Amino acid sequence: MEKPTDASTPLVRLSGVNKHFGSNHVLKDINLHVDRGEVIVLIGPSGSGKSTLCRTINRLETIDSGTITVDGKPLPAEGRELAKLRSDVGMVFQHFNLFAHLTVLQNITLGPIKVRRQSKAAAEKRGRELLERVGLADKADALPAQLSGGQQQRVAIARGLAMDPKLMMFDEPTSALDPEMINEVLDVMQDLAREGMTMVVVTHEMGFARRASNRVIFLADGAIVEEAPPAEFFDNPQTERAQDFLSKVL
Ligand code: ADP
Ligand code: MG
């Protein structure tokens, strides 16, 4: 086992991070830390850089300047260390990206067996526990297409958890769901938050942000414009940008 870092080190730290796509300056001098056990909600208008910010943290996107550390260590550029980072930072997207030809349980055990080198039996045991936890114990042998969108998204969450991540990131996990399925996914996420998982969540679900987050970060045009505990942010937004945004979404 690697040496554990000091528990007081933030799990994630971005310092002076800048990112361009061509001439488009999409992340502007981002300074952000995520403490262990903390739930951060990222909100902001479409195109403000929320997804890009998430993607820099597991190095799905490179950055032009600044530094990012996870668990006190700079992000690795390649190889086994990068694979390790990607398994430490679970990511759940708007579209679930489950393998259509694999059963629910196989989707969940694939990573632990291939990347974490777990035995099939151990991975399946843990996989079934996780399915139980997301309320899908009876769906282990189903194919993704046999599940509703909300059920598929809960499988995607279980799949992320199967890697024992240090951090779970969610990028609009309920945006593609029919309204009646949104809460079953948010409930699973809220349970995770309550159990102490460190989470970064991009969402337009302001009720979830208020209930489950420790801090709301408001991004606009690639910059962090406001940052506050949810009650403070929602009840008393300080900037015109945030007031304007909230008047449209609340
Ligand atoms: P959000 O998630 O807040 O809607 P994004 O991070 O997706 O915002 O996008 C931020 C900006 O970066 C937008 O202007 C978007 O068009 C641009 N962008 C995102 N991904 C790419 C890409 N792969 N190539 C070029 N531009 C991109
Ligand atoms: Mg996005």
Coordinates of C-alpha atoms and ligand atoms in Angstrom, one line a residue:
M1 CA 0.0 0.0 0.0
E2 CA 1.1 3.5 -0.7
K3 CA 1.7 5.8 2.2
P4 CA -1.5 7.6 3.2
T5 CA -1.2 11.4 2.9
D6 CA -2.0 13.7 5.7
A7 CA -5.8 13.7 6.3
S8 CA -5.7 17.5 6.5
T9 CA -4.4 17.7 2.9
P10 CA -7.4 18.5 0.6
L11 CA -8.2 15.5 -1.5
V12 CA -8.3 17.7 -4.6
R13 CA -6.6 21.0 -5.2
L14 CA -6.6 23.2 -8.3
S15 CA -4.3 26.2 -8.3
G16 CA -4.2 28.8 -11.0
V17 CA -5.7 26.4 -13.5
N18 CA -6.2 27.7 -17.1
K19 CA -7.5 25.9 -20.1
H20 CA -8.1 27.0 -23.7
F21 CA -9.8 25.3 -26.5
G22 CA -8.2 27.2 -29.4
S23 CA -8.9 30.9 -28.7
N24 CA -11.7 30.0 -26.3
H25 CA -10.4 30.6 -22.7
V26 CA -12.7 28.0 -20.9
L27 CA -11.1 27.8 -17.4
K28 CA -9.8 31.1 -16.0
D29 CA -7.4 30.9 -13.1
I30 CA -9.4 28.3 -11.2
N31 CA -8.5 27.9 -7.5
L32 CA -10.4 25.2 -5.8
H33 CA -10.0 22.6 -3.1
V34 CA -12.1 19.7 -2.1
D35 CA -11.7 18.4 1.4
R36 CA -12.1 14.8 2.3
G37 CA -15.7 13.9 2.9
E38 CA -16.9 17.2 1.3
V39 CA -19.7 17.4 -1.2
I40 CA -19.2 20.2 -3.7
V41 CA -21.9 21.2 -6.2
L42 CA -20.8 23.1 -9.3
I43 CA -23.4 25.1 -10.9
G44 CA -23.5 27.7 -13.7
P45 CA -24.9 28.4 -17.1
S46 CA -24.4 26.1 -20.0
G47 CA -20.9 26.5 -21.5
S48 CA -19.4 28.0 -18.3
G49 CA -16.8 25.2 -18.1
K50 CA -18.3 22.8 -15.5
S51 CA -17.7 19.6 -17.5
T52 CA -14.3 20.7 -18.6
L53 CA -13.4 21.5 -15.0
C54 CA -14.5 18.0 -13.9
R55 CA -12.6 16.4 -16.8
T56 CA -9.3 18.1 -15.9
I57 CA -9.5 16.4 -12.5
N58 CA -9.1 12.9 -13.9
R59 CA -7.0 14.2 -16.8
L60 CA -9.6 13.5 -19.5
E61 CA -8.5 17.1 -20.4
T62 CA -5.0 18.5 -20.1
I63 CA -4.5 22.0 -18.7
D64 CA -2.4 24.9 -20.1
S65 CA -1.2 26.3 -16.8
G66 CA -1.6 25.8 -13.1
T67 CA -1.4 22.7 -11.0
I68 CA -3.9 20.0 -9.9
T69 CA -3.2 17.5 -7.2
V70 CA -5.3 14.6 -6.1
D71 CA -4.4 13.2 -2.6
G72 CA -1.4 15.6 -2.5
K73 CA 0.1 14.3 -5.7
P74 CA 0.3 16.0 -9.1
L75 CA -1.7 14.3 -11.8
P76 CA 0.3 11.7 -13.6
A77 CA 0.6 12.1 -17.4
E78 CA 0.4 8.5 -18.5
G79 CA 0.8 4.9 -17.9
R80 CA -0.1 2.9 -14.8
E81 CA -0.2 5.9 -12.6
L82 CA -2.8 7.5 -14.8
A83 CA -4.9 4.4 -14.8
K84 CA -4.7 4.4 -11.0
L85 CA -5.8 8.0 -10.9
R86 CA -8.8 7.2 -13.2
S87 CA -9.9 4.4 -10.9
D88 CA -9.4 6.6 -7.8
V89 CA -11.7 9.3 -9.3
G90 CA -15.0 7.7 -10.3
M91 CA -17.0 9.6 -12.9
V92 CA -20.7 9.3 -13.6
F93 CA -21.9 11.1 -16.8
Q94 CA -25.2 12.2 -18.1
H95 CA -25.2 9.2 -20.4
F96 CA -24.5 6.1 -18.5
N97 CA -22.1 4.4 -21.0
L98 CA -22.8 0.9 -19.7
F99 CA -21.6 -1.9 -22.0
A100 CA -24.8 -3.1 -23.8
H101 CA -23.6 -6.7 -24.3
L102 CA -22.6 -7.2 -20.6
T103 CA -25.0 -7.9 -17.8
V104 CA -25.4 -5.4 -14.9
L105 CA -23.1 -7.4 -12.7
Q106 CA -20.5 -7.9 -15.5
N107 CA -20.5 -4.1 -16.0
I108 CA -19.7 -3.6 -12.4
T109 CA -17.1 -6.3 -12.0
L110 CA -15.1 -5.5 -15.2
G111 CA -13.0 -2.7 -13.7
P112 CA -12.2 -4.4 -10.4
I113 CA -11.2 -7.6 -12.2
K114 CA -9.2 -6.0 -15.0
V115 CA -7.7 -2.9 -13.3
R116 CA -7.8 -3.8 -9.6
R117 CA -6.9 -7.4 -10.3
Q118 CA -9.6 -8.7 -8.0
S119 CA -10.7 -12.4 -8.3
K120 CA -14.0 -12.9 -10.1
A121 CA -15.6 -14.2 -6.9
A122 CA -14.5 -11.3 -4.8
A123 CA -15.5 -8.8 -7.4
E124 CA -18.9 -10.4 -7.8
K125 CA -19.5 -10.5 -4.0
R126 CA -18.7 -6.8 -3.8
G127 CA -20.7 -6.1 -7.0
R128 CA -23.8 -7.7 -5.5
E129 CA -23.4 -5.7 -2.3
L130 CA -23.2 -2.5 -4.3
L131 CA -26.3 -3.4 -6.3
E132 CA -28.1 -4.0 -3.0
R133 CA -26.9 -0.5 -1.9
V134 CA -28.3 1.2 -5.0
G135 CA -31.6 -0.8 -4.7
L136 CA -31.0 -3.1 -7.7
A137 CA -30.1 -6.5 -6.0
D138 CA -32.6 -8.3 -8.3
K139 CA -31.1 -6.9 -11.6
A140 CA -27.6 -8.5 -11.5
D141 CA -28.2 -10.6 -14.5
A142 CA -30.3 -8.1 -16.6
L143 CA -28.8 -6.4 -19.6
P144 CA -28.7 -2.6 -19.5
A145 CA -31.4 -2.3 -22.2
Q146 CA -33.8 -4.1 -19.9
L147 CA -33.5 -1.3 -17.3
S148 CA -35.0 2.1 -17.1
G149 CA -32.8 5.1 -17.4
G150 CA -32.8 5.7 -13.6
Q151 CA -31.9 2.1 -13.0
Q152 CA -29.1 2.3 -15.5
Q153 CA -27.7 5.4 -13.9
R154 CA -27.8 3.6 -10.5
V155 CA -25.8 0.8 -12.1
A156 CA -23.3 3.4 -13.4
I157 CA -22.9 4.7 -9.8
A158 CA -22.4 1.2 -8.5
R159 CA -19.8 0.6 -11.2
G160 CA -17.9 3.7 -10.1
L161 CA -18.1 2.7 -6.4
A162 CA -16.8 -0.8 -7.3
M163 CA -13.3 0.7 -7.9
D164 CA -13.3 2.0 -4.3
P165 CA -12.7 5.6 -5.5
K166 CA -11.4 8.4 -3.3
L167 CA -13.6 10.8 -5.1
M168 CA -16.8 10.5 -7.1
M169 CA -17.6 13.1 -9.7
F170 CA -21.1 13.4 -11.3
D171 CA -21.6 15.5 -14.4
E172 CA -25.3 16.2 -14.7
P173 CA -26.2 12.6 -13.8
T174 CA -30.0 13.2 -13.9
S175 CA -30.2 15.5 -16.9
A176 CA -31.1 12.8 -19.4
L177 CA -33.7 11.1 -17.2
D178 CA -37.4 11.3 -17.3
P179 CA -38.6 13.4 -14.3
E180 CA -40.0 10.5 -12.3
M181 CA -36.6 8.8 -12.3
I182 CA -34.6 11.8 -11.1
N183 CA -35.2 11.3 -7.4
E184 CA -34.2 7.6 -7.3
V185 CA -30.8 8.7 -8.5
L186 CA -30.5 11.7 -6.3
D187 CA -31.5 9.6 -3.3
V188 CA -28.6 7.2 -4.0
M189 CA -26.2 10.2 -4.3
Q190 CA -27.5 11.7 -1.1
D191 CA -26.9 8.4 0.8
L192 CA -23.4 8.4 -0.5
A193 CA -22.9 11.9 0.7
R194 CA -24.2 11.1 4.1
E195 CA -21.9 8.1 4.3
G196 CA -18.9 10.4 3.8
M197 CA -18.0 10.0 0.2
T198 CA -16.1 13.0 -1.3
M199 CA -18.1 14.2 -4.2
V200 CA -18.0 16.8 -6.9
V201 CA -21.5 17.1 -8.5
V202 CA -22.5 19.2 -11.5
T203 CA -26.3 19.5 -11.4
H204 CA -29.2 21.7 -12.1
E205 CA -31.1 20.1 -9.2
M206 CA -31.0 23.0 -6.8
G207 CA -32.9 21.0 -4.1
F208 CA -30.2 18.4 -4.1
A209 CA -27.5 21.1 -3.9
R210 CA -29.2 22.7 -0.9
R211 CA -29.8 19.4 0.9
A212 CA -26.7 17.5 0.2
S213 CA -23.8 19.8 -0.5
N214 CA -21.3 21.5 1.8
R215 CA -20.4 24.1 -0.7
V216 CA -21.8 25.5 -3.9
I217 CA -19.4 26.8 -6.5
F218 CA -20.9 29.1 -9.1
L219 CA -19.0 29.2 -12.4
A220 CA -19.7 31.7 -15.2
D221 CA -17.6 32.2 -18.4
G222 CA -14.9 29.8 -17.1
A223 CA -14.3 31.6 -13.8
I224 CA -15.4 30.9 -10.2
V225 CA -17.7 33.8 -9.5
E226 CA -19.1 32.8 -6.2
E227 CA -18.5 30.1 -3.6
A228 CA -20.6 29.6 -0.4
P229 CA -22.4 27.1 1.7
P230 CA -25.7 26.3 0.0
A231 CA -28.0 28.1 2.4
E232 CA -26.0 31.3 2.0
F233 CA -25.7 31.0 -1.7
F234 CA -29.3 30.3 -2.4
D235 CA -30.8 32.7 0.1
N236 CA -28.3 35.5 -0.4
P237 CA -26.4 35.4 -3.7
Q238 CA -23.8 38.1 -3.8
T239 CA -23.3 38.8 -7.5
E240 CA -25.6 39.8 -10.2
R241 CA -24.5 36.9 -12.3
A242 CA -25.6 34.4 -9.6
Q243 CA -28.8 36.3 -8.9
D244 CA -29.7 36.3 -12.6
F245 CA -28.8 32.6 -12.9
L246 CA -30.9 31.6 -9.8
S247 CA -33.9 33.7 -11.0
K248 CA -33.9 31.4 -14.1
V249 CA -33.5 28.0 -12.5
L250 CA -35.3 28.3 -9.1
Ligands
ADP1 P1 -20.6 23.3 -19.3 O1 -20.3 21.9 -18.8 O2 -20.6 24.3 -18.1 O3 -21.8 23.4 -20.1 P2 -18.2 22.9 -20.9 O4 -17.1 22.6 -20.0 O5 -18.8 21.7 -21.6 O6 -19.3 23.7 -20.2 O7 -17.7 23.9 -22.0 C1 -17.0 25.1 -21.8 C2 -16.6 25.7 -23.1 O8 -15.7 24.9 -23.7 C3 -17.7 25.9 -24.0 O9 -17.5 27.1 -24.7 C4 -17.6 24.7 -25.0 O10 -18.1 25.0 -26.2 C5 -16.1 24.5 -25.0 N1 -15.7 23.1 -25.2 C6 -16.0 22.1 -24.4 N2 -15.4 20.9 -24.9 C7 -14.7 21.3 -26.0 C8 -13.9 20.6 -26.9 N3 -13.7 19.3 -26.8 N4 -13.4 21.2 -28.0 C9 -13.6 22.6 -28.1 N5 -14.4 23.3 -27.3 C10 -14.9 22.7 -26.2
MG2 MG -21.5 20.1 -19.1

